[in-house]
Coordinates of C-alpha atoms in Angstrom, one line a residue:
M894 CA 14.8 -16.2 9.4
S895 CA 17.7 -18.1 8.3
I896 CA 20.4 -17.1 5.7
D897 CA 19.9 -20.4 4.4
A898 CA 16.7 -19.6 3.1
V899 CA 18.2 -16.9 0.9
E900 CA 20.3 -17.5 -2.3
P901 CA 23.2 -15.1 -3.3
C902 CA 22.2 -13.1 -6.1
T903 CA 22.9 -9.9 -7.9
I904 CA 20.5 -7.2 -7.8
A905 CA 20.2 -4.6 -10.5
I906 CA 18.4 -1.4 -9.4
F907 CA 17.0 0.5 -12.5
G908 CA 17.0 4.1 -11.4
A909 CA 19.1 4.0 -8.4
F910 CA 19.7 7.6 -8.1
G911 CA 15.9 8.5 -7.7
D912 CA 14.2 8.8 -4.7
L913 CA 12.6 6.0 -4.3
A914 CA 16.1 4.0 -4.3
L915 CA 17.6 6.4 -2.0
R916 CA 14.7 6.6 0.4
K917 CA 13.6 3.0 0.5
L918 CA 15.7 0.6 -1.5
F919 CA 18.9 0.9 -0.2
P920 CA 18.1 1.8 3.7
S921 CA 16.0 -1.8 3.0
L922 CA 18.9 -3.6 1.7
F923 CA 21.3 -2.2 4.4
Q924 CA 18.7 -3.5 7.2
L925 CA 18.8 -6.9 5.4
D926 CA 22.7 -6.8 5.4
R927 CA 22.7 -5.8 9.1
A928 CA 20.4 -8.6 9.9
G929 CA 22.6 -11.0 8.4
L930 CA 20.1 -11.7 5.9
L931 CA 22.2 -11.1 2.8
P932 CA 24.6 -13.6 1.8
A933 CA 28.1 -12.8 1.4
Q934 CA 28.1 -13.1 -2.3
T935 CA 24.9 -11.0 -3.1
R936 CA 26.3 -7.7 -4.8
V937 CA 24.1 -4.7 -6.3
I938 CA 24.2 -2.9 -9.3
S939 CA 23.2 0.6 -9.4
L940 CA 21.8 2.0 -12.6
G941 CA 21.0 5.4 -13.7
R942 CA 21.7 8.3 -16.1
D943 CA 22.2 11.1 -13.3
D944 CA 23.8 10.8 -9.9
G945 CA 23.3 14.5 -9.3
G946 CA 26.8 15.4 -9.4
L947 CA 27.9 13.5 -6.1
E948 CA 30.2 10.3 -6.4
P949 CA 27.8 7.3 -6.1
S950 CA 29.0 5.5 -3.0
A951 CA 28.6 9.2 -1.1
L952 CA 25.2 9.4 -2.6
V953 CA 24.1 6.2 -1.0
A954 CA 25.8 6.6 2.4
N955 CA 24.3 10.2 2.6
A956 CA 20.9 8.4 2.2
L957 CA 21.7 5.8 4.7
H958 CA 22.4 8.4 7.2
E959 CA 19.2 10.5 6.4
Y960 CA 16.9 7.4 6.7
V961 CA 18.5 4.9 9.1
A962 CA 18.4 5.4 12.8
A963 CA 22.1 6.6 13.8
K964 CA 22.4 3.9 16.3
E965 CA 21.6 1.2 13.5
L966 CA 24.6 2.7 11.2
E967 CA 27.3 0.2 12.7
Q968 CA 30.6 1.3 10.7
P969 CA 31.3 -2.4 9.9
V970 CA 28.1 -3.2 8.6
L971 CA 28.1 0.5 6.6
D972 CA 31.6 -0.5 5.0
R973 CA 30.4 -4.1 4.1
F974 CA 27.1 -3.1 2.4
L975 CA 28.9 -0.2 0.6
S976 CA 31.3 -2.7 -0.8
R977 CA 28.5 -4.6 -2.3
I978 CA 27.6 -1.9 -4.6
D979 CA 28.6 -1.2 -8.0
W980 CA 27.9 1.4 -10.3
L981 CA 26.8 1.9 -14.0
Y982 CA 25.5 4.7 -16.0
M983 CA 23.3 3.8 -18.8
D984 CA 20.7 4.9 -21.0
F985 CA 17.7 2.3 -20.1
L986 CA 16.4 2.2 -23.7
D987 CA 20.1 1.9 -25.3
A988 CA 20.3 -2.0 -26.4
E989 CA 24.4 -1.7 -26.4
A990 CA 24.6 -0.8 -22.8
Y991 CA 23.0 -4.0 -21.8
H992 CA 26.4 -5.6 -22.9
T993 CA 28.2 -3.9 -20.3
L994 CA 25.8 -4.7 -17.7
A995 CA 25.8 -8.4 -18.5
E996 CA 29.6 -8.4 -18.2
R997 CA 29.2 -6.9 -14.6
V998 CA 26.7 -9.5 -13.8
G999 CA 28.9 -12.4 -14.8
Q1000 CA 27.7 -16.1 -14.5
V1001 CA 25.8 -15.7 -11.1
D1002 CA 22.8 -18.0 -11.3
S1003 CA 20.1 -15.2 -9.8
V1004 CA 19.4 -11.8 -10.8
I1005 CA 16.8 -9.5 -9.5
A1006 CA 15.9 -6.3 -11.6
Y1007 CA 14.3 -3.8 -9.8
F1008 CA 12.5 -1.4 -12.0
A1009 CA 12.2 2.1 -9.8
T1010 CA 11.6 3.7 -13.0
P1011 CA 8.3 5.1 -15.0
A1012 CA 6.3 2.2 -16.2
K1013 CA 6.7 3.4 -19.8
V1014 CA 10.5 2.3 -20.0
Y1015 CA 9.7 -1.2 -18.5
G1016 CA 9.1 -3.1 -21.8
G1017 CA 12.5 -1.6 -23.1
I1018 CA 14.3 -2.5 -19.9
C1019 CA 12.9 -6.0 -20.5
A1020 CA 14.1 -6.3 -24.0
G1021 CA 17.6 -5.1 -23.1
L1022 CA 17.9 -8.0 -20.5
A1023 CA 16.6 -10.5 -23.1
S1024 CA 18.9 -9.2 -25.6
V1025 CA 22.3 -10.4 -23.7
N1026 CA 20.6 -13.4 -22.2
L1027 CA 20.1 -12.1 -18.7
A1028 CA 16.0 -12.9 -18.9
E1029 CA 16.4 -16.4 -18.3
R1030 CA 17.8 -16.1 -14.7
T1031 CA 16.2 -12.7 -14.0
R1032 CA 13.1 -12.1 -11.6
V1033 CA 11.7 -8.4 -12.2
V1034 CA 10.3 -6.1 -9.6
L1035 CA 7.7 -3.7 -11.0
E1036 CA 6.8 -0.5 -9.1
K1037 CA 3.2 0.9 -9.2
P1038 CA 1.8 2.7 -11.1
I1039 CA 1.3 0.2 -13.7
G1040 CA -0.2 2.6 -16.2
H1041 CA -2.9 4.7 -15.7
D1042 CA -5.9 2.9 -16.7
L1043 CA -7.1 -0.6 -18.0
Q1044 CA -5.7 -0.3 -21.4
S1045 CA -2.2 1.3 -20.5
S1046 CA -2.1 -1.4 -17.8
M1047 CA -2.6 -4.2 -20.0
A1048 CA 0.1 -2.6 -22.5
V1049 CA 2.7 -2.6 -19.8
N1050 CA 2.1 -6.0 -18.3
E1051 CA 1.9 -7.3 -22.2
A1052 CA 5.5 -5.6 -22.8
V1053 CA 7.0 -7.2 -19.7
A1054 CA 5.3 -10.7 -20.5
R1055 CA 7.1 -11.2 -23.9
Y1056 CA 10.1 -11.7 -22.3
F1057 CA 9.2 -12.9 -18.6
P1058 CA 6.6 -15.3 -17.5
E1059 CA 4.2 -14.2 -14.5
E1060 CA 6.0 -16.7 -12.0
R1061 CA 9.0 -14.4 -12.4
V1062 CA 7.2 -11.1 -12.3
Y1063 CA 6.7 -9.4 -8.9
R1064 CA 4.5 -6.2 -8.9
I1065 CA 5.0 -4.3 -5.7
D1066 CA 2.3 -2.8 -3.4
H1067 CA 4.4 -1.9 0.0
Y1068 CA 1.3 -1.8 2.0
L1069 CA 1.3 -5.8 1.5
G1070 CA 4.5 -5.9 3.3
K1071 CA 3.4 -4.1 6.4
E1072 CA 3.7 -6.0 9.6
T1073 CA -0.2 -5.5 10.2
V1074 CA -1.2 -6.5 6.9
Q1075 CA 0.4 -9.7 7.2
N1076 CA -1.0 -9.9 10.9
L1077 CA -4.7 -9.3 9.3
I1078 CA -4.2 -12.8 7.4
A1079 CA -3.2 -14.5 10.9
L1080 CA -5.9 -12.6 12.8
R1081 CA -8.6 -13.6 10.3
F1082 CA -7.7 -17.5 9.4
A1083 CA -5.8 -18.4 12.8
N1084 CA -8.5 -17.2 15.0
N1085 CA -11.8 -18.9 14.6
L1086 CA -13.3 -16.0 16.8
F1087 CA -13.2 -13.8 14.1
E1088 CA -13.6 -15.9 11.1
T1089 CA -17.1 -17.1 12.2
Q1090 CA -18.0 -13.6 13.0
W1091 CA -16.4 -12.4 9.5
N1092 CA -19.4 -11.8 7.1
Q1093 CA -22.7 -9.9 6.9
N1094 CA -24.4 -11.4 9.8
H1095 CA -22.1 -10.0 12.4
I1096 CA -20.4 -7.0 10.7
S1097 CA -22.2 -3.3 9.9
H1098 CA -19.7 -1.9 7.7
V1099 CA -16.0 -1.5 7.1
E1100 CA -14.0 1.7 6.7
I1101 CA -10.5 2.1 5.2
T1102 CA -8.8 5.3 5.7
V1103 CA -5.3 6.3 4.1
A1104 CA -5.0 10.0 5.0
E1105 CA -1.5 11.7 4.3
K1106 CA -0.7 15.3 5.9
V1107 CA 2.1 16.0 3.2
G1108 CA 0.8 17.7 -0.1
I1109 CA 2.2 16.8 -3.5
E1110 CA 6.0 17.0 -2.5
G1111 CA 7.1 18.1 -5.8
R1112 CA 5.5 15.5 -7.7
W1113 CA 3.2 17.9 -9.6
G1114 CA 4.1 16.6 -13.3
Y1115 CA 3.2 12.6 -11.9
F1116 CA 0.4 13.4 -9.7
D1117 CA -1.7 16.0 -11.6
Q1118 CA -1.9 13.3 -14.4
A1119 CA -2.6 10.6 -12.0
G1120 CA -4.7 12.1 -9.1
Q1121 CA -5.7 10.4 -5.7
L1122 CA -7.8 7.9 -7.2
R1123 CA -5.3 6.4 -9.7
D1124 CA -2.5 6.9 -7.1
M1125 CA -4.0 5.3 -3.9
V1126 CA -7.5 3.7 -4.6
Q1127 CA -6.8 1.6 -7.6
N1128 CA -3.8 -0.2 -5.6
H1129 CA -3.4 0.6 -2.0
L1130 CA -7.0 0.8 -0.7
L1131 CA -8.3 -2.0 -3.2
Q1132 CA -5.8 -4.3 -1.8
L1133 CA -6.8 -3.8 1.5
L1134 CA -10.3 -4.2 0.9
C1135 CA -9.4 -7.5 -0.8
L1136 CA -7.6 -8.8 2.3
V1137 CA -10.5 -7.9 4.6
A1138 CA -12.9 -9.2 2.1
M1139 CA -11.7 -12.5 0.8
D1140 CA -12.6 -16.0 1.7
P1141 CA -10.1 -18.3 3.3
P1142 CA -7.6 -19.4 0.7
S1143 CA -6.9 -23.2 0.7
D1144 CA -3.3 -22.7 1.7
L1145 CA -0.7 -19.6 1.9
S1146 CA 0.6 -20.3 -1.5
A1147 CA 0.8 -17.2 -3.7
D1148 CA -1.9 -18.3 -6.3
S1149 CA -4.1 -19.4 -3.4
I1150 CA -4.1 -16.1 -1.9
R1151 CA -4.5 -14.4 -5.0
N1152 CA -7.1 -16.0 -6.2
E1153 CA -9.4 -15.1 -3.7
K1154 CA -8.5 -11.5 -3.9
V1155 CA -9.5 -11.8 -7.6
K1156 CA -13.0 -12.7 -6.5
V1157 CA -13.6 -9.8 -4.3
L1158 CA -12.5 -7.5 -7.3
K1159 CA -14.7 -9.5 -9.5
A1160 CA -17.5 -9.1 -6.9
L1161 CA -17.4 -5.2 -6.6
A1162 CA -20.6 -3.8 -7.8
P1163 CA -20.3 -0.9 -10.5
I1164 CA -21.2 2.9 -9.4
S1165 CA -22.6 4.8 -12.3
G1166 CA -25.5 7.2 -13.0
E1167 CA -27.1 8.6 -10.0
Q1168 CA -25.4 6.5 -7.7
L1169 CA -22.2 8.0 -8.6
G1170 CA -23.2 11.3 -6.9
Q1171 CA -24.5 9.5 -3.8
Q1172 CA -21.4 7.0 -3.4
L1173 CA -18.5 9.2 -4.5
V1174 CA -16.8 12.2 -3.3
R1175 CA -13.7 14.2 -4.9
G1176 CA -12.5 16.9 -3.4
Q1177 CA -9.4 19.1 -3.8
Y1178 CA -7.5 20.8 -1.0
V1179 CA -7.4 24.7 -0.6
A1180 CA -4.9 26.8 1.4
G1181 CA -5.3 25.9 5.2
S1182 CA -3.3 25.0 8.1
I1183 CA -1.6 21.9 9.6
D1184 CA 0.1 21.8 12.9
G1185 CA -0.3 25.5 13.5
R1186 CA 1.6 25.9 10.0
S1187 CA 0.0 27.7 7.2
V1188 CA 0.1 25.7 4.0
P1189 CA -0.8 26.4 0.5
G1190 CA -3.5 24.9 -1.8
Y1191 CA -3.1 22.5 -4.4
L1192 CA -3.4 25.1 -7.4
D1193 CA -1.1 27.4 -5.1
E1194 CA 1.8 24.9 -5.2
E1195 CA 4.9 25.2 -7.0
N1196 CA 4.8 24.6 -10.9
S1197 CA 1.1 24.0 -10.7
N1198 CA -1.6 24.4 -13.2
T1199 CA -3.9 26.8 -12.0
R1200 CA -7.0 25.5 -13.8
S1201 CA -6.3 21.6 -12.6
D1202 CA -9.5 19.7 -11.8
T1203 CA -7.4 16.7 -10.4
E1204 CA -8.6 15.2 -7.1
T1205 CA -6.3 15.2 -4.3
F1206 CA -9.0 13.4 -1.8
V1207 CA -11.5 10.4 -2.6
A1208 CA -14.4 9.1 -0.6
L1209 CA -16.6 6.4 -1.8
R1210 CA -18.9 3.8 -0.7
A1211 CA -18.4 0.2 -2.3
E1212 CA -20.2 -2.9 -2.0
I1213 CA -19.4 -6.6 -2.7
R1214 CA -22.0 -8.7 -4.3
N1215 CA -21.5 -12.0 -2.7
W1216 CA -22.9 -14.2 0.0
R1217 CA -20.3 -13.1 2.7
W1218 CA -20.8 -9.3 2.4
A1219 CA -24.4 -8.7 1.0
G1220 CA -25.6 -5.4 2.1
V1221 CA -22.4 -4.3 4.0
P1222 CA -21.2 -1.0 3.0
F1223 CA -17.3 -0.7 2.7
Y1224 CA -16.4 3.1 3.0
L1225 CA -13.1 4.2 1.6
R1226 CA -11.2 7.4 1.8
T1227 CA -7.7 8.8 1.2
G1228 CA -6.6 12.4 1.0
K1229 CA -3.5 14.6 1.1
R1230 CA -3.2 17.6 3.7
M1231 CA -5.4 15.9 6.3
P1232 CA -4.9 16.5 9.9
Q1233 CA -3.0 13.5 10.5
K1234 CA -0.8 10.7 8.6
V1235 CA -3.0 7.7 9.3
S1236 CA -3.7 4.4 7.7
Q1237 CA -6.3 2.1 9.3
I1238 CA -8.9 -0.4 8.8
V1239 CA -12.0 -0.3 11.1
I1240 CA -14.1 -3.6 11.3
Q1241 CA -17.7 -2.5 12.8
F1242 CA -19.4 -4.8 14.2
K1243 CA -23.4 -5.0 14.6
D1244 CA -25.1 -4.3 18.0
P1245 CA -26.5 -7.2 20.0
A1246 CA -29.9 -8.1 19.0
H1247 CA -31.7 -7.6 22.6
H1248 CA -30.5 -5.2 24.6
I1249 CA -31.0 -5.3 28.5
F1250 CA -29.2 -2.3 29.7
A1251 CA -30.3 0.9 30.6
P1252 CA -31.9 2.4 27.3
E1253 CA -29.7 5.4 27.4
Q1254 CA -26.4 3.4 27.1
R1255 CA -27.8 1.4 23.9
P1256 CA -25.5 3.8 21.6
L1257 CA -22.5 2.5 23.6
I1258 CA -23.3 -1.3 22.4
S1259 CA -21.0 -2.3 19.8
N1260 CA -17.6 -3.9 19.1
R1261 CA -15.1 -2.5 16.8
L1262 CA -11.7 -3.8 15.4
V1263 CA -9.1 -1.2 14.6
I1264 CA -6.4 -2.4 12.4
R1265 CA -3.8 0.3 12.3
L1266 CA -1.0 0.2 9.4
Q1267 CA 0.7 3.6 10.4
P1268 CA 2.2 5.5 12.0
D1269 CA 2.0 3.2 15.0
E1270 CA 1.3 -0.3 13.7
G1271 CA -0.7 -2.4 15.9
I1272 CA -4.2 -4.0 16.3
T1273 CA -7.1 -2.9 19.0
L1274 CA -10.4 -4.7 19.7
H1275 CA -13.1 -2.3 21.6
V1276 CA -15.2 -4.2 23.9
M1277 CA -18.0 -3.4 26.2
T1278 CA -17.3 -3.8 30.3
K1279 CA -18.5 -2.5 33.3
E1280 CA -17.7 0.7 35.1
Q1281 CA -15.8 -0.1 38.3
G1282 CA -17.0 1.3 41.7
L1283 CA -19.6 0.6 44.0
D1284 CA -21.7 3.4 42.9
K1285 CA -21.8 2.7 39.1
G1286 CA -24.4 0.2 39.0
M1287 CA -24.3 -1.6 35.7
Q1288 CA -23.0 1.5 34.1
L1289 CA -21.4 0.3 30.9
R1290 CA -18.1 1.5 29.0
S1291 CA -16.1 0.8 26.1
G1292 CA -12.5 -0.1 26.4
P1293 CA -9.6 -1.7 24.4
L1294 CA -7.9 -4.9 24.0
Q1295 CA -4.9 -3.9 22.1
L1296 CA -1.9 -5.1 20.4
D1297 CA 0.7 -2.6 20.0
F1298 CA 3.8 -3.8 18.1
S1299 CA 6.0 -1.1 19.2
D1300 CA 5.2 -2.1 22.9
T1301 CA 5.0 -5.7 22.5
F1302 CA 8.1 -5.9 20.7
R1303 CA 9.9 -3.1 22.2
N1304 CA 13.3 -4.7 21.9
S1305 CA 13.0 -5.6 18.2
R1306 CA 12.3 -3.0 15.4
V1307 CA 9.5 -3.4 13.0
P1308 CA 11.0 -4.0 9.6
D1309 CA 9.9 -1.7 6.6
A1310 CA 7.8 -2.9 4.3
Y1311 CA 10.2 -2.9 1.4
E1312 CA 12.5 -5.0 3.7
R1313 CA 10.2 -8.0 3.8
L1314 CA 9.0 -7.4 0.2
L1315 CA 12.8 -7.5 -1.2
L1316 CA 13.8 -10.5 1.1
E1317 CA 10.4 -12.3 -0.5
V1318 CA 11.6 -11.7 -4.0
M1319 CA 15.0 -13.0 -3.2
K1320 CA 13.3 -16.4 -2.0
G1321 CA 11.1 -16.3 -4.8
N1322 CA 7.9 -16.2 -3.0
Q1323 CA 5.2 -14.4 -4.6
N1324 CA 2.4 -14.1 -2.1
L1325 CA 2.7 -10.8 -1.1
F1326 CA 2.9 -9.6 -4.7
V1327 CA 0.2 -8.6 -7.1
R1328 CA -0.9 -10.5 -10.2
K1329 CA -1.5 -9.6 -13.8
D1330 CA -5.1 -10.3 -13.3
E1331 CA -5.7 -8.5 -10.0
I1332 CA -3.9 -5.2 -11.6
E1333 CA -6.7 -5.5 -14.5
Y1334 CA -9.8 -6.0 -12.4
A1335 CA -9.0 -3.0 -10.2
W1336 CA -8.5 -0.9 -13.2
Q1337 CA -11.6 -2.0 -14.7
W1338 CA -13.4 -1.0 -11.6
C1339 CA -11.9 2.8 -11.3
D1340 CA -12.2 3.0 -14.9
Q1341 CA -15.9 3.3 -14.7
L1342 CA -15.8 5.6 -11.8
I1343 CA -13.4 7.7 -13.8
A1344 CA -15.9 7.8 -17.2
G1345 CA -18.6 8.4 -14.7
W1346 CA -17.4 11.8 -13.3
R1347 CA -15.8 12.8 -16.4
R1348 CA -19.7 12.6 -17.9
Q1349 CA -20.9 14.5 -15.1
G1350 CA -18.1 17.1 -15.3
A1351 CA -18.5 18.3 -11.8
A1352 CA -15.3 20.0 -10.2
P1353 CA -13.8 18.4 -7.0
K1354 CA -15.1 19.7 -4.0
P1355 CA -12.9 22.2 -2.1
Y1356 CA -11.5 21.4 1.6
A1357 CA -9.3 23.4 3.7
A1358 CA -5.9 21.8 4.2
G1359 CA -5.8 20.4 7.9
T1360 CA -9.3 19.0 7.7
W1361 CA -10.6 15.7 6.8
G1362 CA -11.8 16.4 3.5
P1363 CA -15.2 18.0 2.0
L1364 CA -18.2 18.0 4.0
A1365 CA -20.0 16.0 1.0
S1366 CA -17.7 12.6 2.4
I1367 CA -19.5 13.2 5.9
G1368 CA -22.7 13.1 4.3
L1369 CA -21.7 10.3 2.1
I1370 CA -21.3 8.0 5.5
S1371 CA -23.9 9.7 7.5
R1372 CA -26.4 9.1 4.9
D1373 CA -26.2 5.5 6.3
G1374 CA -26.6 6.4 9.8
K1375 CA -22.7 6.1 10.4
D1376 CA -19.5 8.5 11.2
W1377 CA -16.1 8.0 10.2
Y1378 CA -14.1 6.6 13.0
G1379 CA -11.3 8.5 14.5
D1380 CA -11.8 12.2 13.2
Y1381 CA -11.2 14.6 15.7

């Protein structure tokens, strides 16, 4: 990628002393600088109320040493990157403080304001930027969650829209920046082999799993108010579902892609009444063991509310009511304190209509496409071949054809999702970002699930930490004669 594609800009990070900025934003900007993708004039203004007692440049340097591989921390690049950073302590809701920010920004043509803050202050920050005439030359980047339901999401979006048109608003879902997610677009629409088979005539079902080994990691205050459905399903999993299920866009422009994703969200069948008990499972982890280490239950975590009924696990069966996907179930699940950290999409193709091999081999006849997002990004197509050997006859075996990015591109590092997303913001390209109506249709669908389980009043089902969730989640998929892929 050419440096000429990126214009010089000033990046203002609101919430620069928080976990997201130190763990992801500064390391990603450093990697862009290291790759020669930050113009010499690009500066970073780090905005926060509390630096934790450390000198700001030391805070960033410490974060880079923690989150960037030692072999990649070349001293000349580190010195150059740290020299780009300016610091400003300010209250984000103090209108007067924005005059100082405007002075620091100066007369540059392009400003990127990254909101690594709670969504409740987005409107106040936008108003502050507008009050000192910065809004007209600024693109704003919004982190999720944007609201906690449809109504609050609309309020946040409307507060931002008072000062910024949609073409200058970039709503981040970091899953959309992953290399494998980008390859999903190429895999589907650049290979007729797959796209002609990508429908209800050839696909049996789709699974999307995002499993985490960690618990809440000190985020009790936020997570207990949100829960796994709001935290993961409403954004990450539904975005992945849209990319799997959408029709081909007319081109790769932002609105063409996002128009097709919105069609999928609008076609999601509601789940209510008796269906809710059959198609959705909520769980909450109790004490268990992961990697041979005992871990506490959710209600035993530090600062916990011991009466909380917040779910840490969700599994659901979704249906898309359109011609392409009629009758194809989409199984989604996500949870904390699972046995493995894994994010994957599994496309299970239907068996051949006519079986000519030995009857006992019939269960083997299937093709499966596995798209791994983490921990090791890659794509595997399982195909049927004959066992080797004179004594094997026509004994079949399932074998993988795979693209492992770490193997295939072993001489080049796979960029972090935030690196790609930050670069796309600098280039003014919105096709990896989420549009306002996508957010709202996703909330509308999730809100009816939340309202339904509140009416039922059922507590989340317990599951031991280190397992794949409540037994009911197995029943959810086995009821259709299927199994979750990869549970072992």
